[in-house]
mmCIF file of C-alpha atoms in Angstrom:
data_model
loop_
_atom_site.group_PDB
_atom_site.id
_atom_site.type_symbol
_atom_site.label_atom_id
_atom_site.label_comp_id
_atom_site.label_asym_id
_atom_site.label_seq_id
_atom_site.Cartn_x
_atom_site.Cartn_y
_atom_site.Cartn_z
ATOM 1 C CA MET A 1 -35.595 -61.841 14.109
ATOM 2 C CA VAL A 2 -33.970 -64.223 11.604
ATOM 3 C CA PHE A 3 -30.313 -65.028 12.135
ATOM 4 C CA ILE A 4 -27.663 -66.053 9.524
ATOM 5 C CA THR A 5 -26.834 -69.529 10.690
ATOM 6 C CA GLU A 6 -24.457 -72.176 9.289
ATOM 7 C CA GLU A 7 -27.452 -74.378 8.688
ATOM 8 C CA LEU A 8 -29.182 -71.693 6.597
ATOM 9 C CA VAL A 9 -26.054 -71.010 4.570
ATOM 10 C CA ARG A 10 -25.442 -74.631 3.898
ATOM 11 C CA LYS A 11 -29.067 -74.968 2.828
ATOM 12 C CA ARG A 12 -28.532 -72.192 0.304
ATOM 13 C CA ALA A 13 -25.358 -73.862 -0.956
ATOM 14 C CA GLU A 14 -27.052 -76.871 -2.486
ATOM 15 C CA HIS A 15 -25.609 -76.021 -5.818
ATOM 16 C CA ASN A 16 -22.074 -76.321 -4.255
ATOM 17 C CA GLU A 17 -22.747 -79.741 -2.701
ATOM 18 C CA LEU A 18 -23.400 -77.925 0.719
ATOM 19 C CA GLU A 19 -19.762 -76.897 0.824
ATOM 20 C CA ILE A 20 -19.636 -73.195 2.131
ATOM 21 C CA GLY A 21 -15.896 -72.704 2.354
ATOM 22 C CA SER A 22 -15.388 -72.635 -1.446
ATOM 23 C CA LEU A 23 -18.773 -70.921 -2.071
ATOM 24 C CA GLU A 24 -18.607 -68.168 -4.711
ATOM 25 C CA GLU A 25 -22.290 -67.137 -4.886
ATOM 26 C CA LEU A 26 -24.900 -66.959 -2.039
ATOM 27 C CA SER A 27 -28.413 -65.819 -2.021
ATOM 28 C CA LEU A 28 -30.097 -64.892 1.344
ATOM 29 C CA HIS A 29 -32.800 -62.740 0.045
ATOM 30 C CA GLN A 30 -36.412 -62.433 1.502
ATOM 31 C CA PHE A 31 -35.574 -63.999 4.827
ATOM 32 C CA ASP A 32 -36.235 -60.975 7.072
ATOM 33 C CA ILE A 33 -32.572 -60.978 8.194
ATOM 34 C CA GLU A 34 -31.850 -58.005 10.368
ATOM 35 C CA LYS A 35 -28.061 -58.378 10.768
ATOM 36 C CA ILE A 36 -25.166 -59.385 8.491
ATOM 37 C CA GLU A 37 -22.940 -61.801 10.308
ATOM 38 C CA HIS A 38 -20.625 -64.905 10.000
ATOM 39 C CA ILE A 39 -20.497 -64.837 6.180
ATOM 40 C CA ASP A 40 -17.068 -63.187 6.092
ATOM 41 C CA LYS A 41 -15.745 -66.023 8.184
ATOM 42 C CA TRP A 42 -17.470 -68.994 6.646
ATOM 43 C CA CYS A 43 -17.465 -67.896 2.914
ATOM 44 C CA LYS A 44 -14.148 -66.335 2.303
ATOM 45 C CA GLN A 45 -14.205 -67.129 -1.483
ATOM 46 C CA LEU A 46 -17.540 -65.446 -2.031
ATOM 47 C CA LYS A 47 -17.859 -63.286 -5.093
ATOM 48 C CA ILE A 48 -21.615 -62.583 -5.384
ATOM 49 C CA LEU A 49 -23.954 -61.988 -2.409
ATOM 50 C CA TYR A 50 -27.687 -61.427 -2.608
ATOM 51 C CA LEU A 51 -29.161 -59.816 0.521
ATOM 52 C CA HIS A 52 -32.074 -57.941 -1.002
ATOM 53 C CA SER A 53 -35.587 -57.794 0.497
ATOM 54 C CA ASN A 54 -34.449 -58.212 4.119
ATOM 55 C CA ILE A 55 -34.702 -55.741 6.961
ATOM 56 C CA ILE A 56 -30.876 -54.987 7.409
ATOM 57 C CA PHE A 57 -30.196 -51.650 9.066
ATOM 58 C CA LYS A 58 -26.432 -51.656 9.153
ATOM 59 C CA ILE A 59 -23.761 -52.773 6.621
ATOM 60 C CA GLU A 60 -21.255 -54.754 8.740
ATOM 61 C CA ASN A 61 -19.013 -57.811 8.744
ATOM 62 C CA ILE A 62 -18.345 -57.354 5.070
ATOM 63 C CA SER A 63 -14.938 -55.680 5.037
ATOM 64 C CA ARG A 64 -12.883 -58.859 5.236
ATOM 65 C CA MET A 65 -14.443 -60.326 2.045
ATOM 66 C CA LYS A 66 -11.613 -59.436 -0.292
ATOM 67 C CA ASN A 67 -13.059 -61.508 -3.303
ATOM 68 C CA LEU A 68 -16.509 -59.941 -3.099
ATOM 69 C CA GLU A 69 -17.350 -58.473 -6.549
ATOM 70 C CA TYR A 70 -21.185 -57.881 -6.320
ATOM 71 C CA ILE A 71 -23.470 -57.311 -3.380
ATOM 72 C CA ASN A 72 -27.142 -56.637 -3.711
ATOM 73 C CA LEU A 73 -28.706 -54.871 -0.694
ATOM 74 C CA THR A 74 -31.896 -53.669 -2.475
ATOM 75 C CA LEU A 75 -34.943 -53.092 -0.249
ATOM 76 C CA ASN A 76 -33.491 -53.019 3.126
ATOM 77 C CA CYS A 77 -33.412 -50.348 5.895
ATOM 78 C CA ILE A 78 -29.950 -49.026 5.308
ATOM 79 C CA GLU A 79 -29.178 -45.402 5.981
ATOM 80 C CA VAL A 80 -25.315 -45.205 6.015
ATOM 81 C CA ILE A 81 -22.954 -46.321 3.264
ATOM 82 C CA GLU A 82 -20.143 -47.879 5.239
ATOM 83 C CA GLY A 83 -18.238 -51.196 5.904
ATOM 84 C CA PHE A 84 -16.760 -51.911 2.429
ATOM 85 C CA GLU A 85 -13.147 -50.714 3.144
ATOM 86 C CA GLY A 86 -11.520 -54.096 2.798
ATOM 87 C CA CYS A 87 -13.603 -55.255 -0.120
ATOM 88 C CA GLU A 88 -10.658 -54.979 -2.656
ATOM 89 C CA SER A 89 -12.582 -56.587 -5.553
ATOM 90 C CA LEU A 90 -15.839 -54.930 -5.177
ATOM 91 C CA ASN A 91 -17.166 -54.017 -8.722
ATOM 92 C CA LYS A 92 -20.850 -53.557 -8.359
ATOM 93 C CA LEU A 93 -22.954 -52.279 -5.335
ATOM 94 C CA ASP A 94 -26.745 -52.177 -5.423
ATOM 95 C CA LEU A 95 -28.359 -50.196 -2.603
ATOM 96 C CA THR A 96 -31.719 -49.493 -4.521
ATOM 97 C CA ALA A 97 -34.684 -48.500 -2.440
ATOM 98 C CA ASN A 98 -33.042 -48.027 0.994
ATOM 99 C CA PHE A 99 -33.111 -44.915 3.192
ATOM 100 C CA ILE A 100 -29.889 -43.301 2.351
ATOM 101 C CA GLY A 101 -30.289 -39.498 2.869
ATOM 102 C CA ASP A 102 -26.946 -38.382 4.147
ATOM 103 C CA LEU A 103 -24.557 -38.449 1.136
ATOM 104 C CA ARG A 104 -21.664 -37.302 3.131
ATOM 105 C CA HIS A 105 -20.890 -41.030 3.923
ATOM 106 C CA LEU A 106 -20.271 -41.617 0.245
ATOM 107 C CA LYS A 107 -16.643 -40.994 0.698
ATOM 108 C CA ASN A 108 -16.413 -44.438 2.474
ATOM 109 C CA LEU A 109 -16.395 -45.917 -1.032
ATOM 110 C CA GLN A 110 -13.308 -44.039 -2.218
ATOM 111 C CA LYS A 111 -10.986 -46.830 -1.246
ATOM 112 C CA ASN A 112 -12.899 -49.343 -3.432
ATOM 113 C CA LEU A 113 -10.923 -48.602 -6.515
ATOM 114 C CA TYR A 114 -12.484 -51.326 -8.623
ATOM 115 C CA LEU A 115 -16.049 -50.119 -8.020
ATOM 116 C CA LYS A 116 -17.555 -49.479 -11.442
ATOM 117 C CA THR A 117 -21.359 -49.702 -10.940
ATOM 118 C CA LEU A 118 -23.422 -48.088 -8.185
ATOM 119 C CA TYR A 119 -27.185 -48.020 -7.770
ATOM 120 C CA LEU A 120 -28.760 -45.598 -5.282
ATOM 121 C CA THR A 121 -32.120 -45.444 -7.130
ATOM 122 C CA GLY A 122 -35.166 -45.069 -4.866
ATOM 123 C CA ASN A 123 -33.210 -43.394 -1.994
ATOM 124 C CA VAL A 124 -34.006 -39.995 -0.636
ATOM 125 C CA CYS A 125 -30.658 -38.689 -1.768
ATOM 126 C CA CYS A 126 -31.481 -39.178 -5.501
ATOM 127 C CA ASN A 127 -33.889 -36.247 -5.269
ATOM 128 C CA TYR A 128 -31.256 -33.851 -4.099
ATOM 129 C CA GLU A 129 -29.982 -30.991 -6.186
ATOM 130 C CA TYR A 130 -26.634 -31.786 -7.753
ATOM 131 C CA TYR A 131 -26.909 -35.475 -6.608
ATOM 132 C CA SER A 132 -25.287 -37.035 -9.741
ATOM 133 C CA GLU A 133 -22.598 -34.226 -10.005
ATOM 134 C CA TYR A 134 -21.591 -34.909 -6.392
ATOM 135 C CA VAL A 135 -21.489 -38.694 -6.663
ATOM 136 C CA ILE A 136 -19.485 -38.953 -9.847
ATOM 137 C CA THR A 137 -16.899 -36.431 -8.496
ATOM 138 C CA ILE A 138 -16.525 -37.962 -5.088
ATOM 139 C CA LEU A 139 -16.261 -41.469 -6.655
ATOM 140 C CA PRO A 140 -14.180 -40.900 -9.906
ATOM 141 C CA GLN A 141 -13.683 -44.646 -10.321
ATOM 142 C CA ILE A 142 -17.384 -45.485 -11.097
ATOM 143 C CA LYS A 143 -18.404 -45.777 -14.755
ATOM 144 C CA GLU A 144 -22.139 -46.322 -14.199
ATOM 145 C CA LEU A 145 -24.655 -44.591 -11.837
ATOM 146 C CA ASP A 146 -28.294 -45.751 -11.445
ATOM 147 C CA GLY A 147 -28.157 -47.549 -14.781
ATOM 148 C CA GLU A 148 -26.642 -44.664 -16.713
ATOM 149 C CA SER A 149 -23.125 -44.573 -18.173
ATOM 150 C CA ILE A 150 -21.071 -41.616 -16.977
ATOM 151 C CA THR A 151 -19.630 -39.679 -20.001
ATOM 152 C CA LYS A 152 -16.411 -37.771 -19.931
ATOM 153 C CA SER A 153 -18.276 -34.486 -20.523
ATOM 154 C CA ALA A 154 -20.640 -35.144 -17.536
ATOM 155 C CA ARG A 155 -17.650 -35.786 -15.363
ATOM 156 C CA LEU A 156 -16.020 -32.659 -16.513
ATOM 157 C CA GLU A 157 -18.972 -30.561 -15.914
ATOM 158 C CA ALA A 158 -19.407 -32.020 -12.449
ATOM 159 C CA LYS A 159 -15.871 -31.119 -11.538
ATOM 160 C CA LEU A 160 -16.409 -27.498 -12.564
ATOM 161 C CA ILE A 161 -19.269 -27.047 -10.108
ATOM 162 C CA PHE A 162 -18.097 -29.384 -7.440
ATOM 163 C CA GLU A 163 -17.738 -26.817 -4.598
ATOM 164 C CA LYS A 164 -21.292 -25.609 -5.339
ATOM 165 C CA ALA A 165 -22.593 -29.181 -5.477
ATOM 166 C CA LYS A 166 -20.707 -30.146 -2.367
ATOM 167 C CA ASN A 167 -22.239 -27.298 -0.327
ATOM 168 C CA ALA A 168 -25.720 -28.141 -1.567
ATOM 169 C CA ILE A 169 -25.361 -31.806 -0.648
ATOM 170 C CA GLU A 170 -24.157 -31.068 2.705
ATOM 171 C CA ARG A 171 -26.954 -28.649 3.469
ATOM 172 C CA GLN A 172 -29.530 -31.187 2.195
ATOM 173 C CA SER A 173 -27.890 -34.043 4.155
ATOM 174 C CA GLU A 174 -28.084 -32.036 7.293
ATOM 175 C CA LEU A 175 -31.684 -31.333 6.830
ATOM 176 C CA TYR A 176 -32.372 -34.955 6.246
ATOM 177 C CA VAL A 177 -30.670 -35.907 9.512
ATOM 178 C CA GLU A 178 -32.885 -33.389 11.305
ATOM 179 C CA VAL A 179 -36.006 -34.995 9.698
ATOM 180 C CA ARG A 180 -34.815 -38.400 10.780
ATOM 181 C CA GLU A 181 -34.275 -37.421 14.318
ATOM 182 C CA GLN A 182 -37.924 -36.178 14.334
ATOM 183 C CA GLN A 183 -39.013 -39.455 12.760
ATOM 184 C CA LYS A 184 -37.242 -41.456 15.445
ATOM 185 C CA PHE A 185 -38.742 -39.299 18.197
ATOM 186 C CA ASP A 186 -42.236 -39.730 16.785
ATOM 187 C CA TYR A 187 -41.754 -43.492 16.277
ATOM 188 C CA GLN A 188 -40.724 -43.982 19.921
ATOM 189 C CA HIS A 189 -43.807 -42.246 21.185
ATOM 190 C CA LYS A 190 -46.150 -43.767 18.662
ATOM 191 C CA LYS A 191 -48.898 -46.153 19.896
ATOM 192 C CA LYS A 192 -48.193 -49.749 18.884
ATOM 193 C CA THR A 193 -51.007 -51.282 16.898
ATOM 194 C CA THR A 194 -51.687 -54.512 15.112
ATOM 195 C CA GLY A 195 -54.105 -55.954 12.518
ATOM 196 C CA ASP A 196 -56.405 -53.626 10.641
ATOM 197 C CA GLU A 197 -55.393 -50.592 12.804
ATOM 198 C CA PHE A 198 -51.738 -51.116 12.059
ATOM 199 C CA TRP A 199 -52.102 -51.426 8.237
ATOM 200 C CA ASN A 200 -54.450 -48.478 7.896
ATOM 201 C CA GLU A 201 -51.979 -46.143 9.715
ATOM 202 C CA VAL A 202 -48.549 -47.372 8.696
ATOM 203 C CA ASP A 203 -46.684 -45.761 5.760
ATOM 204 C CA GLU A 204 -43.314 -47.038 4.443
ATOM 205 C CA ASP A 205 -41.548 -43.681 4.989
ATOM 206 C CA SER A 206 -38.917 -44.752 7.441
ATOM 207 C CA PRO A 207 -36.590 -47.716 8.137
ATOM 208 C CA GLU A 208 -38.619 -48.487 11.334
ATOM 209 C CA ASN A 209 -41.964 -48.610 9.603
ATOM 210 C CA ARG A 210 -40.593 -50.850 6.875
ATOM 211 C CA ARG A 211 -39.300 -53.279 9.540
ATOM 212 C CA ASP A 212 -42.597 -53.162 11.471
ATOM 213 C CA MET A 213 -44.495 -53.887 8.239
ATOM 214 C CA ARG A 214 -42.422 -56.979 7.544
ATOM 215 C CA ILE A 215 -42.674 -58.090 11.241
ATOM 216 C CA GLU A 216 -46.518 -57.536 11.317
ATOM 217 C CA ALA A 217 -46.978 -59.413 8.043
ATOM 218 C CA THR A 218 -44.936 -62.404 9.473
ATOM 219 C CA ARG A 219 -46.980 -62.266 12.728
ATOM 220 C CA GLN A 220 -50.281 -62.367 10.930
ATOM 221 C CA LYS A 221 -49.061 -65.317 8.736
ATOM 222 C CA GLU A 222 -47.951 -67.265 11.754
ATOM 223 C CA GLU A 223 -51.216 -66.436 13.689
ATOM 224 C CA LYS A 224 -53.277 -67.658 10.700
ATOM 225 C CA ASN A 225 -51.444 -70.940 10.607
ATOM 226 C CA ASP A 226 -51.754 -71.323 14.491
ATOM 227 C CA HIS A 227 -55.492 -71.930 14.577
ATOM 228 C CA THR A 228 -57.131 -74.615 16.593
ATOM 229 C CA PRO A 229 -59.432 -77.333 15.273
ATOM 230 C CA MET A 230 -62.405 -75.593 17.252
ATOM 231 C CA PHE A 231 -62.351 -72.431 15.162
ATOM 232 C CA GLU A 232 -60.225 -70.540 12.599
ATOM 233 C CA LYS A 233 -59.172 -66.953 13.457
ATOM 234 C CA PRO A 234 -60.529 -64.353 10.948
ATOM 235 C CA ASP A 235 -58.098 -62.963 8.473
ATOM 236 C CA TYR A 236 -57.116 -59.312 8.810
ATOM 237 C CA LYS A 237 -58.301 -57.238 5.784
ATOM 238 C CA ARG A 238 -55.100 -55.420 4.987
ATOM 239 C CA GLU A 239 -55.413 -52.279 2.919
ATOM 240 C CA ILE A 240 -52.739 -52.589 0.278
ATOM 241 C CA ARG A 241 -50.864 -49.317 -0.414
ATOM 242 C CA TYR A 242 -49.428 -49.119 -3.946
ATOM 243 C CA PHE A 243 -48.227 -45.473 -3.713
ATOM 244 C CA ALA A 244 -46.627 -43.414 -0.949
ATOM 245 C CA LYS A 245 -48.165 -40.131 0.105
ATOM 246 C CA ASP A 246 -45.969 -38.188 -2.347
ATOM 247 C CA GLY A 247 -47.243 -40.266 -5.222
ATOM 248 C CA ARG A 248 -44.174 -42.531 -5.580
ATOM 249 C CA ALA A 249 -44.918 -46.087 -6.606
ATOM 250 C CA LEU A 250 -43.977 -48.691 -3.984
ATOM 251 C CA ASN A 251 -42.747 -52.203 -4.119
ATOM 252 C CA VAL A 252 -45.515 -54.480 -2.863
ATOM 253 C CA ASN A 253 -45.281 -58.177 -2.155
ATOM 254 C CA PRO A 254 -47.096 -58.912 1.173
ATOM 255 C CA SER A 255 -47.514 -62.681 0.255
ATOM 256 C CA GLY A 256 -43.839 -63.134 -0.384
ATOM 257 C CA VAL A 257 -44.069 -64.320 -3.971
ATOM 258 C CA GLU A 258 -40.583 -65.587 -5.053
ATOM 259 C CA PHE A 259 -39.139 -63.566 -7.983
ATOM 260 C CA THR A 260 -35.925 -62.545 -9.717
ATOM 261 C CA ILE A 261 -35.426 -59.414 -11.655
ATOM 262 C CA ASP A 262 -32.779 -58.504 -14.288
ATOM 263 C CA GLU A 263 -32.484 -54.874 -15.305
ATOM 264 C CA ASP A 264 -28.877 -55.002 -16.543
ATOM 265 C CA GLN A 265 -29.682 -56.095 -20.049
ATOM 266 C CA PRO A 266 -29.056 -53.250 -22.544
ATOM 267 C CA ARG A 267 -32.495 -53.350 -24.210
ATOM 268 C CA ASP A 268 -34.937 -55.194 -21.954
ATOM 269 C CA VAL A 269 -35.896 -55.782 -18.275
ATOM 270 C CA GLU A 270 -36.880 -59.209 -17.180
ATOM 271 C CA LEU A 271 -39.109 -60.237 -14.329
ATOM 272 C CA ARG A 272 -39.458 -63.914 -13.413
ATOM 273 C CA LEU A 273 -42.063 -65.088 -10.890
ATOM 274 C CA LYS A 274 -42.376 -68.564 -9.406
ATOM 275 C CA ILE A 275 -46.063 -69.475 -10.027
ATOM 276 C CA PRO A 276 -47.458 -72.788 -8.942
ATOM 277 C CA LYS A 277 -47.270 -75.146 -11.925
ATOM 278 C CA PHE A 278 -51.048 -76.071 -12.005
ATOM 279 C CA MET A 279 -52.422 -72.558 -11.292
ATOM 280 C CA ASP A 280 -54.669 -71.413 -14.204
ATOM 281 C CA THR A 281 -53.192 -68.556 -16.142
ATOM 282 C CA GLN A 282 -56.555 -66.835 -16.083
ATOM 283 C CA LEU A 283 -55.964 -66.176 -12.321
ATOM 284 C CA ILE A 284 -53.057 -63.897 -13.246
ATOM 285 C CA ASP A 285 -53.725 -60.212 -14.056
ATOM 286 C CA ILE A 286 -50.954 -57.962 -15.237
ATOM 287 C CA ASP A 287 -51.028 -54.058 -15.253
ATOM 288 C CA SER A 288 -47.850 -52.796 -16.960
ATOM 289 C CA GLN A 289 -46.987 -49.112 -16.617
ATOM 290 C CA PRO A 290 -43.844 -47.139 -17.692
ATOM 291 C CA THR A 291 -42.329 -46.991 -14.198
ATOM 292 C CA TYR A 292 -43.794 -50.102 -12.523
ATOM 293 C CA ILE A 293 -45.618 -53.293 -12.996
ATOM 294 C CA ARG A 294 -48.545 -54.628 -10.943
ATOM 295 C CA LEU A 295 -49.855 -58.186 -10.807
ATOM 296 C CA SER A 296 -52.741 -59.983 -9.151
ATOM 297 C CA ILE A 297 -51.747 -63.695 -8.726
ATOM 298 C CA ASN A 298 -54.815 -65.536 -7.596
ATOM 299 C CA GLY A 299 -55.944 -62.577 -5.725
ATOM 300 C CA LYS A 300 -52.517 -61.813 -4.181
ATOM 301 C CA PRO A 301 -51.051 -58.363 -5.007
ATOM 302 C CA PHE A 302 -47.613 -57.826 -6.357
ATOM 303 C CA GLN A 303 -45.930 -54.676 -7.534
ATOM 304 C CA ILE A 304 -42.318 -53.794 -8.606
ATOM 305 C CA VAL A 305 -40.942 -50.420 -9.471
ATOM 306 C CA TRP A 306 -38.503 -50.381 -12.420
ATOM 307 C CA ARG A 307 -35.198 -48.526 -12.214
ATOM 308 C CA ASN A 308 -35.414 -47.374 -15.782
ATOM 309 C CA GLU A 309 -38.568 -46.398 -17.737
ATOM 310 C CA VAL A 310 -40.004 -49.058 -20.074
ATOM 311 C CA LYS A 311 -42.324 -49.407 -22.937
ATOM 312 C CA PRO A 312 -45.245 -51.291 -21.273
ATOM 313 C CA ASP A 313 -47.258 -51.707 -24.552
ATOM 314 C CA ASP A 314 -44.347 -53.750 -26.083
ATOM 315 C CA GLY A 315 -43.843 -56.216 -23.354
ATOM 316 C CA THR A 316 -44.464 -59.910 -23.410
ATOM 317 C CA ALA A 317 -45.524 -62.489 -20.793
ATOM 318 C CA GLN A 318 -44.870 -66.263 -21.144
ATOM 319 C CA ARG A 319 -45.320 -69.188 -18.767
ATOM 320 C CA SER A 320 -43.231 -72.371 -18.629
ATOM 321 C CA LYS A 321 -45.249 -75.416 -19.268
ATOM 322 C CA ILE A 322 -42.665 -77.393 -17.236
ATOM 323 C CA THR A 323 -42.331 -75.278 -14.096
ATOM 324 C CA GLY A 324 -45.150 -72.793 -14.254
ATOM 325 C CA GLU A 325 -42.719 -69.887 -13.978
ATOM 326 C CA LEU A 326 -43.883 -66.560 -15.509
ATOM 327 C CA LEU A 327 -41.423 -64.627 -17.476
ATOM 328 C CA ILE A 328 -42.227 -60.950 -18.226
ATOM 329 C CA LYS A 329 -39.932 -59.073 -20.703
ATOM 330 C CA ILE A 330 -40.361 -55.429 -21.523
ATOM 331 C CA PRO A 331 -38.099 -53.167 -23.642
ATOM 332 C CA LYS A 332 -36.522 -50.222 -22.039
ATOM 333 C CA LEU A 333 -37.577 -46.771 -23.260
ATOM 334 C CA TYR A 334 -33.911 -45.778 -23.419
ATOM 335 C CA PRO A 335 -31.633 -48.669 -24.151
ATOM 336 C CA THR A 336 -28.357 -48.838 -22.379
ATOM 337 C CA LYS A 337 -24.928 -50.024 -23.617
ATOM 338 C CA GLU A 338 -23.899 -53.702 -23.224
ATOM 339 C CA LYS A 339 -21.937 -54.186 -19.972
ATOM 340 C CA HIS A 340 -20.123 -56.954 -18.138
ATOM 341 C CA LYS A 341 -22.654 -58.794 -15.852
ATOM 342 C CA LEU A 342 -21.719 -60.465 -12.728
ATOM 343 C CA VAL A 343 -25.079 -62.216 -12.293
ATOM 344 C CA ARG A 344 -24.829 -65.841 -13.227
ATOM 345 C CA THR A 345 -27.424 -68.059 -14.654
ATOM 346 C CA ARG A 346 -28.108 -71.115 -12.618
#
């Protein structure tokens, strides 16, 4: 388990001369952090917080951050929307690709009057009947849901069928809770495995499995580095799964390739990957699809699912001669309107 320590936060505050008290932007993504703590006490001026690609189960210790404008919790293990009551300035919340299936907790965001942008893409709840109608009625303050602007007519239509939508959402949420209880029971009684056996059986269909996948990947990496001079332990041959059992494309990054993604531009999506400067470009293969993009980087698999459908045939890829960074830019199939962006360019 990785903890949020003062040393870690200061290390990530190099752009602010290691000063954390006046820090306005903090990135703690891809650290396998399981618990949010201390940030609300150490970084009271924080406006932007990146916590994506960790294994956080609960949103906590955030409510005192009155200056927080944007928080990214993409690709964690979160099931309940909570803990934002005191975030008076919260403008944008990204909960993409978590495990939110009980939408009844959505009312916890009603006090966040300045919340304008909400992302729930990739959660179970997005497949519910009347999902969008329920969300935009329960949260009348938001202007954009899952990358789509909310029109006046859509909001009016949602209000007219709200009781019907509310009943449907409550029923589907209750069914999800029942499914989760069974998942938890099965998980507790499941045989614990490692190596090939683990990867051949596991499927990222629950918060517990996602956490175990991250822990097992870390364990194997540490075990590989912990060999003795007498012999080298054999690598596990992991079977990479690019799709869930129901056909959904999955986010895949077992080697921990560093990347940033920007899907808030009106016309294009941008993916930046940190590639070793002297790696031959011929070692990079790209397979671009309308809903996801897959790469092989010197044999290492990488796949990211887009929030919005793109035009894969019109995309471009370019490497920096100075840093080796790979920039992939692909136009959206349905361009969106220009909007205020809180993400800053370093």
